[in-house]
Amino acid sequence: MNKHIVNALKDYGFSFEKNNGYGFINGYEVNVVNNPMAMGPVFLFSTYLPQTKKNDFVMELNSRKISLLQCVPFDFGVAIMIGAMTYGTFEKKLPSVLSAILEILESLEAPKKEICPQSGENLEEVESKVIAIQGGGVKIRLSTKAVETVNSIIDKSNEDFKNMPNNYAKGFGGILIGALAGLALTIIFSLAGVITAFSSLVAIFLGVFLYKKFGGKPNGVMIFMSFATTLIVILGAVFLAYVMAANLACIEAGVDLKGIPALNLCLENAPEFRAMFIGDMALNGLFILLGEGFSIFRLSQMIRRPKNIE
């Protein structure tokens, strides 16, 4: 954990492990998750609130217009990302932000650590345990009844997902539209003399969005379909462009060849043409793979099914 975050929370007796922290602030159970790539750490305040009051909390905190701050409800309370330009700035900013958070929680009469954030039971009167969520980094104390309830919801969700129709044909339509959008961007960038991974990123995420919108089941087949379609469409278009260029070259040279034979002739007899062909195919392939690699990593996280908490 970053030293500035540790120092900012030194008065609260937090325990830290890697980029996660766990402790209590004014009686509220709090987890801190620090992603070095984000604008700032996320504070998760555990509390038993109905969704309407969670929404009220978000609206009230947003109305304070605190710079680089974002907040959303989550299953067991509210999460606040406290952004800052530097960690040193964050350390100075935290006291005033915590004051605003606590003020709003208290105005909403948000229960503290004695109350289970899922069931509303008094944890001093029932059996309870600290469970790990989000890959084990976030810890929350729940009643045993709440753990059973959460697990039953997870089981039902996973069972419903298992029984969903695949709808691969409908989903492929969305994937294809995304790939064609990526192709259009590839053409636009190539006219400007730029080869970029941005095209494949747009193709992947737009395609996946439409795949699900059209009813496709988000699973490993979706990822493979997205990867293969984007690769074939964009590289296929680059290849086709060189076939057309080879056709024109043969017409100008008075050679009666078209298509692949024309391309082979140009590749064998025009070193400059061959160098451009290999360079464009290799660079486009490289940037597509870079874009696909990032996309597949994000998509694999997106389709990961929740597991029972223990």
Tab-separated table of N, CA and C in Angstrom, residues 2 4-5 38-41 68 82-94:
chain	number	residue	atom	x	y	z
A	2	ASN	N	0.459	2.262	-0.721
A	2	ASN	CA	1.221	3.505	-0.803
A	2	ASN	C	1.382	4.143	0.581
A	4	HIS	N	1.565	7.179	1.590
A	4	HIS	CA	0.708	8.325	1.899
A	4	HIS	C	-0.683	7.870	2.363
A	5	ILE	N	-1.178	6.780	1.769
A	5	ILE	CA	-2.466	6.239	2.204
A	5	ILE	C	-2.341	5.672	3.610
A	38	ALA	N	-5.364	3.924	-11.149
A	38	ALA	CA	-6.537	4.786	-11.009
A	38	ALA	C	-6.134	6.160	-10.481
A	39	MET	N	-7.102	7.059	-10.469
A	39	MET	CA	-6.840	8.421	-9.999
A	39	MET	C	-6.675	8.492	-8.488
A	40	GLY	N	-7.138	7.475	-7.774
A	40	GLY	CA	-7.039	7.491	-6.321
A	40	GLY	C	-7.643	6.228	-5.736
A	41	PRO	N	-7.451	5.996	-4.441
A	41	PRO	CA	-7.983	4.795	-3.795
A	41	PRO	C	-9.499	4.842	-3.641
A	68	LEU	N	-12.444	15.375	-8.499
A	68	LEU	CA	-11.916	14.019	-8.731
A	68	LEU	C	-12.504	12.982	-7.770
A	82	ILE	N	-11.584	8.453	-4.136
A	82	ILE	CA	-11.082	9.780	-3.779
A	82	ILE	C	-9.854	10.057	-4.627
A	83	GLY	N	-10.049	10.801	-5.709
A	83	GLY	CA	-8.964	11.063	-6.641
A	83	GLY	C	-8.142	12.279	-6.253
A	84	ALA	N	-6.910	12.280	-6.725
A	84	ALA	CA	-6.004	13.401	-6.492
A	84	ALA	C	-4.882	13.324	-7.523
A	85	MET	N	-4.242	14.453	-7.794
A	85	MET	CA	-3.177	14.469	-8.788
A	85	MET	C	-1.942	13.714	-8.303
A	86	THR	N	-1.697	13.734	-6.986
A	86	THR	CA	-0.585	12.989	-6.402
A	86	THR	C	-1.050	12.357	-5.097
A	87	TYR	N	-0.317	11.365	-4.623
A	87	TYR	CA	-0.666	10.740	-3.347
A	87	TYR	C	-0.492	11.723	-2.193
A	88	GLY	N	0.472	12.625	-2.336
A	88	GLY	CA	0.653	13.637	-1.303
A	88	GLY	C	-0.556	14.546	-1.204
A	89	THR	N	-1.106	14.912	-2.351
A	89	THR	CA	-2.320	15.721	-2.379
A	89	THR	C	-3.487	14.956	-1.773
A	90	PHE	N	-3.554	13.654	-2.072
A	90	PHE	CA	-4.613	12.822	-1.495
A	90	PHE	C	-4.551	12.848	0.031
A	91	GLU	N	-3.358	12.721	0.584
A	91	GLU	CA	-3.208	12.686	2.039
A	91	GLU	C	-3.753	13.966	2.684
A	92	LYS	N	-3.535	15.099	2.021
A	92	LYS	CA	-4.033	16.363	2.549
A	92	LYS	C	-5.545	16.494	2.354
A	93	LYS	N	-6.039	15.876	1.288
A	93	LYS	CA	-7.453	16.003	0.927
A	93	LYS	C	-8.356	15.103	1.761
A	94	LEU	N	-7.834	13.956	2.224
A	94	LEU	CA	-8.661	12.932	2.850
A	94	LEU	C	-9.477	13.416	4.051
